[in-house]
GROMACS .gro file of C-alpha atoms in nm:
model
  428
    1MET     CA    1   5.799   9.813   5.347
    2ASN     CA    2   5.715  10.042   5.055
    3ILE     CA    3   5.500  10.259   5.284
    4HIS     CA    4   5.794  10.306   5.521
    5GLU     CA    5   6.032  10.378   5.236
    6SER     CA    6   5.790  10.647   5.118
    7GLU     CA    7   5.793  10.787   5.472
    8LYS     CA    8   6.170  10.822   5.442
    9ILE     CA    9   6.135  10.999   5.107
   10ALA     CA   10   5.876  11.232   5.258
   11GLY     CA   11   6.107  11.292   5.555
   12THR     CA   12   6.385  11.404   5.320
   13LEU     CA   13   6.152  11.638   5.132
   14ARG     CA   14   6.008  11.792   5.448
   15ALA     CA   15   6.361  11.854   5.581
   16MET     CA   16   6.423  12.045   5.257
   17GLY     CA   17   6.124  12.269   5.328
   18TYR     CA   18   5.861  12.098   5.115
   19VAL     CA   19   5.514  12.020   5.251
   20GLU     CA   20   5.249  11.775   5.134
   21CYS     CA   21   5.036  11.882   4.841
   22ASP     CA   22   4.688  11.737   4.779
   23ASP     CA   23   4.668  11.862   4.421
   24GLU     CA   24   4.924  11.715   4.181
   25ASN     CA   25   4.874  12.015   3.952
   26GLN     CA   26   5.020  12.239   4.224
   27ALA     CA   27   5.312  12.013   4.314
   28ASP     CA   28   5.675  12.127   4.291
   29VAL     CA   29   5.810  11.773   4.336
   30ILE     CA   30   5.646  11.441   4.253
   31VAL     CA   31   5.819  11.115   4.349
   32PHE     CA   32   5.708  10.774   4.226
   33ASN     CA   33   5.823  10.503   4.468
   34THR     CA   34   5.795  10.191   4.256
   35CYS     CA   35   5.758   9.816   4.312
   36CYS     CA   36   5.838   9.541   4.063
   37ILE     CA   37   5.758   9.226   4.258
   38ARG     CA   38   5.479   9.153   4.008
   39ASP     CA   39   5.429   9.253   3.649
   40ASN     CA   40   5.103   9.436   3.724
   41ALA     CA   41   5.276   9.661   3.976
   42GLU     CA   42   5.542   9.759   3.724
   43LYS     CA   43   5.289   9.823   3.447
   44ARG     CA   44   5.081  10.037   3.682
   45ALA     CA   45   5.385  10.243   3.779
   46LEU     CA   46   5.485  10.300   3.417
   47GLY     CA   47   5.128  10.392   3.327
   48ASN     CA   48   5.116  10.650   3.606
   49ILE     CA   49   5.452  10.796   3.505
   50GLY     CA   50   5.329  10.824   3.146
   51ALA     CA   51   5.012  10.999   3.259
   52PHE     CA   52   5.217  11.280   3.416
   53LYS     CA   53   5.372  11.387   3.088
   54HIS     CA   54   5.106  11.654   3.041
   55LEU     CA   55   5.174  11.794   3.390
   56LYS     CA   56   5.544  11.825   3.319
   57LYS     CA   57   5.470  11.997   2.989
   58ALA     CA   58   5.236  12.245   3.160
   59ASN     CA   59   5.485  12.304   3.443
   60PRO     CA   60   5.845  12.250   3.323
   61ASN     CA   61   5.980  12.353   3.665
   62MET     CA   62   5.806  12.066   3.838
   63ILE     CA   63   6.058  11.799   3.945
   64LEU     CA   64   5.961  11.443   3.856
   65ALA     CA   65   6.153  11.159   4.024
   66VAL     CA   66   6.122  10.782   3.991
   67VAL     CA   67   6.280  10.565   4.261
   68GLY     CA   68   6.257  10.216   4.410
   69CYS     CA   69   6.270   9.853   4.303
   70MET     CA   70   6.160   9.901   3.944
   71THR     CA   71   6.450  10.133   3.867
   72GLN     CA   72   6.705   9.893   4.021
   73GLN     CA   73   6.646   9.624   3.759
   74ASP     CA   74   6.923   9.572   3.507
   75GLY     CA   75   6.896   9.840   3.237
   76ALA     CA   76   6.578   9.994   3.384
   77GLY     CA   77   6.733  10.333   3.458
   78LEU     CA   78   6.849  10.388   3.101
   79ASN     CA   79   6.517  10.259   2.966
   80LEU     CA   80   6.326  10.507   3.181
   81ARG     CA   81   6.536  10.798   3.061
   82GLN     CA   82   6.486  10.700   2.697
   83LYS     CA   83   6.112  10.632   2.712
   84TYR     CA   84   6.026  10.908   2.959
   85PRO     CA   85   6.275  11.191   2.889
   86TYR     CA   86   6.070  11.434   3.098
   87VAL     CA   87   6.165  11.240   3.415
   88ASP     CA   88   6.430  11.443   3.600
   89ILE     CA   89   6.565  11.200   3.859
   90VAL     CA   90   6.598  10.820   3.859
   91LEU     CA   91   6.732  10.655   4.176
   92GLY     CA   92   6.783  10.286   4.254
   93THR     CA   93   6.706  10.125   4.588
   94ASN     CA   94   7.063  10.188   4.706
   95ASN     CA   95   7.051  10.556   4.615
   96LEU     CA   96   6.748  10.694   4.802
   97ALA     CA   97   6.975  10.892   5.035
   98GLU     CA   98   7.091  11.092   4.733
   99LEU     CA   99   6.745  11.237   4.660
  100GLU     CA  100   6.822  11.571   4.827
  101ASN     CA  101   7.150  11.615   4.637
  102ALA     CA  102   6.984  11.519   4.309
  103ILE     CA  103   6.708  11.778   4.359
  104ASN     CA  104   6.956  12.051   4.453
  105LYS     CA  105   7.175  11.962   4.155
  106LEU     CA  106   6.877  11.991   3.921
  107LYS     CA  107   6.767  12.324   4.069
  108ASN     CA  108   7.118  12.473   4.068
  109THR     CA  109   7.257  12.341   3.739
  110GLY     CA  110   6.962  12.203   3.544
  111LYS     CA  111   7.136  11.865   3.523
  112LYS     CA  112   6.929  11.550   3.562
  113SER     CA  113   7.040  11.243   3.759
  114VAL     CA  114   7.030  10.870   3.695
  115LEU     CA  115   7.191  10.695   3.991
  116ILE     CA  116   7.171  10.315   4.008
  117ASP     CA  117   7.427  10.158   4.244
  118GLN     CA  118   7.454   9.783   4.170
  119ASN     CA  119   7.643   9.702   4.492
  120GLU     CA  120   7.490   9.386   4.642
  121ASN     CA  121   7.597   9.485   4.995
  122PRO     CA  122   7.534   9.857   5.034
  123GLN     CA  123   7.592  10.027   5.366
  124VAL     CA  124   7.311  10.012   5.621
  125LEU     CA  125   7.219  10.374   5.686
  126GLU     CA  126   7.118  10.503   6.028
  127GLY     CA  127   6.949  10.827   6.130
  128GLU     CA  128   6.734  10.859   5.820
  129LYS     CA  129   6.471  11.132   5.833
  130LYS     CA  130   6.116  10.997   5.842
  131TYR     CA  131   5.773  11.152   5.808
  132ARG     CA  132   5.544  10.888   5.956
  133THR     CA  133   5.198  10.868   5.803
  134SER     CA  134   5.036  10.560   5.961
  135GLY     CA  135   4.871  10.714   6.265
  136CYS     CA  136   4.942  10.528   6.588
  137ASN     CA  137   5.131  10.259   6.395
  138ALA     CA  138   5.500  10.281   6.313
  139TRP     CA  139   5.725  10.078   6.082
  140LEU     CA  140   6.077   9.983   6.187
  141ASN     CA  141   6.332   9.825   5.952
  142ILE     CA  142   6.548   9.568   6.126
  143MET     CA  143   6.719   9.442   5.809
  144TYR     CA  144   6.732   9.480   5.432
  145GLY     CA  145   6.778   9.248   5.137
  146CYS     CA  146   6.738   8.874   5.089
  147ASN     CA  147   6.965   8.571   5.040
  148ASN     CA  148   6.701   8.314   4.949
  149PHE     CA  149   6.676   8.346   4.569
  150CYS     CA  150   6.334   8.189   4.528
  151THR     CA  151   6.316   8.113   4.158
  152TYR     CA  152   6.012   8.340   4.099
  153CYS     CA  153   6.136   8.639   4.297
  154ILE     CA  154   6.315   8.954   4.181
  155VAL     CA  155   6.379   9.089   4.534
  156PRO     CA  156   6.741   8.967   4.584
  157TYR     CA  157   6.835   9.128   4.251
  158VAL     CA  158   6.687   9.468   4.335
  159ARG     CA  159   6.735   9.473   4.714
  160GLY     CA  160   7.074   9.305   4.746
  161ARG     CA  161   7.198   9.061   5.008
  162GLU     CA  162   7.077   9.048   5.368
  163ARG     CA  163   7.207   9.331   5.585
  164SER     CA  164   7.099   9.359   5.948
  165ARG     CA  165   7.095   9.673   6.156
  166LYS     CA  166   7.286   9.649   6.481
  167MET     CA  167   7.059   9.544   6.764
  168VAL     CA  168   7.144   9.847   6.976
  169ASN     CA  169   7.027  10.077   6.696
  170VAL     CA  170   6.702   9.885   6.648
  171LEU     CA  171   6.629   9.894   7.021
  172ASP     CA  172   6.712  10.266   7.046
  173GLU     CA  173   6.469  10.346   6.763
  174PHE     CA  174   6.205  10.121   6.917
  175ARG     CA  175   6.229  10.304   7.249
  176ARG     CA  176   6.208  10.642   7.075
  177LEU     CA  177   5.890  10.534   6.898
  178ILE     CA  178   5.734  10.428   7.228
  179ASP     CA  179   5.836  10.761   7.385
  180GLU     CA  180   5.678  10.943   7.089
  181GLY     CA  181   5.348  10.771   7.162
  182TYR     CA  182   5.323  10.503   6.893
  183LYS     CA  183   5.109  10.211   7.005
  184GLU     CA  184   5.193   9.946   6.746
  185ILE     CA  185   5.534   9.890   6.592
  186THR     CA  186   5.591   9.652   6.302
  187LEU     CA  187   5.942   9.513   6.252
  188LEU     CA  188   6.026   9.493   5.882
  189GLY     CA  189   6.255   9.273   5.677
  190GLN     CA  190   6.238   9.059   5.365
  191ASN     CA  191   6.297   8.767   5.603
  192VAL     CA  192   6.297   8.882   5.964
  193ASN     CA  193   6.389   8.533   6.084
  194SER     CA  194   6.733   8.576   5.925
  195TYR     CA  195   6.802   8.886   6.133
  196GLY     CA  196   7.154   8.898   6.274
  197HIS     CA  197   7.308   8.617   6.070
  198ASP     CA  198   7.545   8.867   5.905
  199LEU     CA  199   7.646   9.055   6.221
  200ASN     CA  200   7.874   8.789   6.373
  201ASP     CA  201   7.802   8.914   6.725
  202GLY     CA  202   7.551   8.652   6.837
  203SER     CA  203   7.248   8.858   6.738
  204ASN     CA  204   6.943   8.675   6.605
  205PHE     CA  205   6.571   8.736   6.572
  206ALA     CA  206   6.478   8.548   6.888
  207LYS     CA  207   6.720   8.757   7.096
  208LEU     CA  208   6.591   9.078   6.938
  209LEU     CA  209   6.230   8.986   7.023
  210GLU     CA  210   6.337   8.894   7.375
  211GLU     CA  211   6.499   9.235   7.428
  212ILE     CA  212   6.200   9.416   7.277
  213SER     CA  213   5.968   9.226   7.511
  214LYS     CA  214   6.154   9.376   7.808
  215ILE     CA  215   6.069   9.735   7.704
  216ASP     CA  216   5.803   9.886   7.931
  217GLY     CA  217   5.483  10.046   7.813
  218LYS     CA  218   5.145   9.953   7.672
  219HIS     CA  219   5.208   9.874   7.308
  220ARG     CA  220   5.200   9.600   7.047
  221VAL     CA  221   5.470   9.450   6.829
  222ARG     CA  222   5.418   9.280   6.494
  223PHE     CA  223   5.669   9.165   6.234
  224MET     CA  224   5.679   9.075   5.867
  225THR     CA  225   5.765   8.874   5.688
  226SER     CA  226   5.873   8.529   5.806
  227HIS     CA  227   6.031   8.262   5.589
  228PRO     CA  228   5.902   7.921   5.707
  229LYS     CA  229   6.244   7.756   5.687
  230ASP     CA  230   6.383   7.997   5.949
  231LEU     CA  231   6.095   8.033   6.196
  232ASN     CA  232   6.239   7.836   6.488
  233ARG     CA  233   6.091   7.720   6.817
  234ASP     CA  234   6.278   7.987   7.015
  235VAL     CA  235   6.086   8.260   6.831
  236ILE     CA  236   5.756   8.079   6.888
  237ASP     CA  237   5.829   8.044   7.262
  238ILE     CA  238   5.916   8.412   7.299
  239ILE     CA  239   5.594   8.519   7.124
  240ALA     CA  240   5.393   8.283   7.345
  241ASN     CA  241   5.545   8.432   7.663
  242SER     CA  242   5.543   8.800   7.560
  243LYS     CA  243   5.277   9.049   7.664
  244SER     CA  244   5.358   9.288   7.381
  245ILE     CA  245   5.429   9.070   7.075
  246CYS     CA  246   5.104   9.005   6.890
  247ASN     CA  247   4.972   8.652   6.846
  248ASN     CA  248   4.974   8.698   6.472
  249ILE     CA  249   5.225   8.538   6.234
  250HIS     CA  250   5.244   8.587   5.859
  251LEU     CA  251   5.396   8.265   5.725
  252PRO     CA  252   5.401   8.253   5.343
  253ILE     CA  253   5.386   7.897   5.211
  254GLN     CA  254   5.337   7.990   4.841
  255SER     CA  255   5.242   7.632   4.742
  256GLY     CA  256   5.128   7.316   4.917
  257SER     CA  257   5.307   7.088   4.670
  258ASN     CA  258   5.654   6.956   4.753
  259LYS     CA  259   5.732   6.938   4.381
  260ILE     CA  260   5.649   7.305   4.333
  261LEU     CA  261   5.819   7.412   4.657
  262ASN     CA  262   6.137   7.246   4.531
  263LEU     CA  263   6.107   7.419   4.193
  264MET     CA  264   6.054   7.746   4.379
  265ASN     CA  265   6.374   7.687   4.581
  266ARG     CA  266   6.186   7.740   4.907
  267HIS     CA  267   6.403   7.499   5.118
  268TYR     CA  268   6.118   7.339   5.312
  269THR     CA  269   5.854   7.072   5.256
  270ARG     CA  270   5.482   7.078   5.323
  271GLU     CA  271   5.546   6.838   5.613
  272TYR     CA  272   5.800   7.074   5.770
  273TYR     CA  273   5.562   7.366   5.725
  274LEU     CA  274   5.273   7.179   5.889
  275ASP     CA  275   5.498   7.082   6.182
  276THR     CA  276   5.581   7.450   6.230
  277VAL     CA  277   5.213   7.546   6.220
  278GLU     CA  278   5.136   7.272   6.474
  279ALA     CA  279   5.405   7.412   6.706
  280ILE     CA  280   5.256   7.762   6.672
  281LYS     CA  281   4.904   7.642   6.751
  282GLU     CA  282   5.026   7.436   7.046
  283LYS     CA  283   5.215   7.724   7.208
  284ILE     CA  284   4.991   8.011   7.086
  285PRO     CA  285   4.636   7.868   7.059
  286ASN     CA  286   4.472   8.197   6.954
  287CYS     CA  287   4.738   8.291   6.700
  288GLY     CA  288   4.612   8.437   6.374
  289ILE     CA  289   4.813   8.276   6.094
  290THR     CA  290   4.814   8.439   5.752
  291THR     CA  291   5.000   8.346   5.436
  292ASP     CA  292   5.086   8.409   5.071
  293LEU     CA  293   4.961   8.160   4.810
  294MET     CA  294   5.060   8.141   4.445
  295VAL     CA  295   4.895   7.946   4.165
  296GLY     CA  296   5.008   7.887   3.808
  297PHE     CA  297   5.377   7.846   3.888
  298PRO     CA  298   5.566   7.665   3.606
  299TYR     CA  299   5.503   7.289   3.596
  300GLU     CA  300   5.205   7.318   3.836
  301GLU     CA  301   4.953   7.045   3.762
  302GLU     CA  302   4.607   6.990   3.907
  303ALA     CA  303   4.748   6.750   4.169
  304ASP     CA  304   4.988   7.022   4.287
  305PHE     CA  305   4.705   7.270   4.311
  306GLN     CA  306   4.501   7.019   4.512
  307ASP     CA  307   4.796   6.997   4.755
  308THR     CA  308   4.769   7.373   4.801
  309LEU     CA  309   4.396   7.350   4.870
  310ASP     CA  310   4.471   7.074   5.119
  311ILE     CA  311   4.716   7.298   5.308
  312VAL     CA  312   4.457   7.577   5.318
  313ARG     CA  313   4.200   7.339   5.470
  314ARG     CA  314   4.448   7.197   5.722
  315VAL     CA  315   4.598   7.524   5.848
  316LYS     CA  316   4.277   7.732   5.836
  317TYR     CA  317   4.441   8.067   5.767
  318SER     CA  318   4.280   8.382   5.904
  319SER     CA  319   4.338   8.533   5.563
  320ALA     CA  320   4.566   8.486   5.264
  321PHE     CA  321   4.722   8.702   4.995
  322THR     CA  322   4.657   8.506   4.676
  323PHE     CA  323   4.840   8.559   4.348
  324VAL     CA  324   4.875   8.422   4.000
  325TYR     CA  325   5.244   8.361   3.922
  326SER     CA  326   5.393   8.659   3.740
  327ILE     CA  327   5.698   8.624   3.517
  328ARG     CA  328   5.989   8.836   3.636
  329LYS     CA  329   6.269   8.882   3.386
  330GLY     CA  330   6.605   8.767   3.523
  331THR     CA  331   6.464   8.496   3.752
  332LYS     CA  332   6.505   8.122   3.691
  333ALA     CA  333   6.131   8.058   3.678
  334ALA     CA  334   6.099   8.293   3.381
  335LEU     CA  335   6.284   8.032   3.173
  336MET     CA  336   6.056   7.744   3.275
  337PRO     CA  337   5.750   7.622   3.081
  338GLN     CA  338   5.453   7.842   3.171
  339VAL     CA  339   5.104   7.736   3.279
  340PRO     CA  340   4.830   7.858   3.041
  341PRO     CA  341   4.659   8.178   3.170
  342GLU     CA  342   4.311   8.023   3.159
  343VAL     CA  343   4.429   7.739   3.387
  344SER     CA  344   4.578   7.986   3.636
  345LYS     CA  345   4.261   8.195   3.631
  346ASP     CA  346   4.047   7.891   3.711
  347ARG     CA  347   4.276   7.789   3.999
  348ILE     CA  348   4.295   8.133   4.158
  349THR     CA  349   3.914   8.153   4.150
  350ARG     CA  350   3.881   7.818   4.328
  351LEU     CA  351   4.155   7.905   4.578
  352ILE     CA  352   3.995   8.236   4.675
  353ALA     CA  353   3.656   8.068   4.716
  354GLU     CA  354   3.808   7.806   4.948
  355GLN     CA  355   3.993   8.063   5.161
  356ASN     CA  356   3.686   8.289   5.181
  357LYS     CA  357   3.484   7.996   5.313
  358ILE     CA  358   3.741   7.934   5.588
  359THR     CA  359   3.774   8.302   5.677
  360LYS     CA  360   3.396   8.330   5.708
  361MET     CA  361   3.388   8.024   5.935
  362LEU     CA  362   3.664   8.162   6.160
  363SER     CA  363   3.492   8.501   6.176
  364LYS     CA  364   3.181   8.337   6.322
  365GLU     CA  365   3.392   8.212   6.613
  366TYR     CA  366   3.458   8.573   6.719
  367GLU     CA  367   3.089   8.652   6.765
  368GLY     CA  368   2.979   8.707   7.124
  369ASN     CA  369   3.334   8.740   7.258
  370VAL     CA  370   3.514   9.048   7.388
  371TYR     CA  371   3.856   9.143   7.248
  372GLU     CA  372   4.106   9.417   7.315
  373VAL     CA  373   4.129   9.633   7.003
  374LEU     CA  374   4.377   9.906   6.917
  375CYS     CA  375   4.161  10.179   6.764
  376GLU     CA  376   4.352  10.290   6.453
  377ASP     CA  377   4.133  10.509   6.233
  378LYS     CA  378   3.790  10.629   6.129
  379ALA     CA  379   3.589  10.359   5.957
  380PRO     CA  380   3.573  10.418   5.581
  381LYS     CA  381   3.224  10.516   5.458
  382ARG     CA  382   3.065  10.482   5.804
  383VAL     CA  383   3.010  10.811   5.985
  384GLY     CA  384   3.043  10.784   6.361
  385TYR     CA  385   3.235  10.457   6.344
  386VAL     CA  386   3.600  10.372   6.402
  387CYS     CA  387   3.806  10.062   6.339
  388GLY     CA  388   4.104   9.874   6.476
  389ARG     CA  389   4.261   9.531   6.505
  390THR     CA  390   4.259   9.253   6.756
  391ASP     CA  391   4.585   9.104   6.881
  392SER     CA  392   4.542   8.828   6.621
  393GLY     CA  393   4.521   9.082   6.340
  394ARG     CA  394   4.146   9.084   6.266
  395LEU     CA  395   3.992   9.418   6.168
  396VAL     CA  396   3.694   9.529   6.380
  397THR     CA  397   3.454   9.815   6.306
  398PHE     CA  398   3.254   9.966   6.591
  399LYS     CA  399   3.064  10.280   6.684
  400GLY     CA  400   3.290  10.528   6.857
  401ASP     CA  401   3.434  10.876   6.872
  402GLU     CA  402   3.750  10.975   6.684
  403GLN     CA  403   3.909  11.053   7.021
  404LEU     CA  404   3.943  10.677   7.069
  405ILE     CA  405   4.201  10.658   6.790
  406GLY     CA  406   4.533  10.551   6.937
  407GLN     CA  407   4.372  10.390   7.242
  408PHE     CA  408   4.325  10.028   7.347
  409VAL     CA  409   3.957   9.950   7.402
  410ASN     CA  410   3.748   9.640   7.469
  411VAL     CA  411   3.500   9.552   7.196
  412LYS     CA  412   3.232   9.284   7.194
  413ILE     CA  413   3.190   9.125   6.851
  414ASP     CA  414   2.821   9.139   6.762
  415LYS     CA  415   2.834   9.001   6.409
  416SER     CA  416   3.068   8.898   6.131
  417GLN     CA  417   3.050   8.935   5.757
  418SER     CA  418   3.309   8.726   5.570
  419ALA     CA  419   3.645   8.872   5.684
  420SER     CA  420   3.488   9.173   5.857
  421LEU     CA  421   3.398   9.191   6.224
  422PHE     CA  422   3.151   9.439   6.372
  423GLY     CA  423   3.118   9.509   6.741
  424SER     CA  424   3.022   9.747   7.016
  425LEU     CA  425   3.237   9.925   7.270
  426VAL     CA  426   3.243   9.767   7.617
  427GLU     CA  427   3.235  10.042   7.878
  428GLU     CA  428   3.476   9.991   8.167
   0.00000   0.00000   0.00000
């Protein structure tokens, strides 16, 4: 989502006549698009902003802007202006469309801008300029915001309530992307399963996927992210019967403990989650299921952590994003008793080891089989090799020419190494 938002920022700047610059010392405009979902992300952003003080001093005409989730937090805009007075423009998540005006205002009058709109239901904009940077892949927002208020999460406070784009606009943009030659399109939303609930016209995520499945052309569709409480059987059936929607579902469970799930305000139980996974595996046997897992949430005891390990062993995730709980000011969990850091560190180490073992086991099952792969890019650090993903989301590296990028090819998996798959091109 942040990548696509940066594409929109870049689209605005290019429409103003700016071009990409590889050397920050030569830049006329530098924009920091920030994230605050975890404390480390916020600290990293502030550290990077601080490191640019010397650039601004050496080049006073350079425009320095800070935008995104971090700035939207209560009082963050004023704090940025006080601690980093050399920053010229501060925009909240609801104010990105004002970047062009803020730059022109600064250039014409010398006046800086701090624009933080606290409206929880801002207008859904259409027709935004975009400079896409992800090769043959394209990102497509279908909705914004979140209504769930998980007790650890800052997103509803900095992204506002759920707002869905009209289905006709989503479908029009999807068709344009196909016409422009994009081969994989990822539908984006804080909770894509809630799509359409606010439109009052009968739209929902299942119907959107059904309409997208009718669009002709050789392409793939992915989506992220799904809240387990809202992933219904209609969506599973449509994925199972679609030729274009990938057999790959990201289904964040966060914790395997019912006690912790309740404290997190997740609105489902481990039993409900496992039933959903069973339905996915029954209808989509080769589906790659990935997840988010958190350890060290307030009140988490060893028995709760063991419940999480149990879920990992039962589901057998293709991969998992694993995190130590991070306090976010303004959330309910920030006021709860905290788990000691050394306990969280021990649990995250054990969790990663368990998931790595499962991922390695699943990788072995790919060996000797042939899969259709969308070639996406050159392989990093391997000259003469390219890489791409299977329908189930697994990354494959294989020997091939750069001209294959953007094409669907068949690859036989020769060997696996933990999460990595290595193969050879199957000539037609």
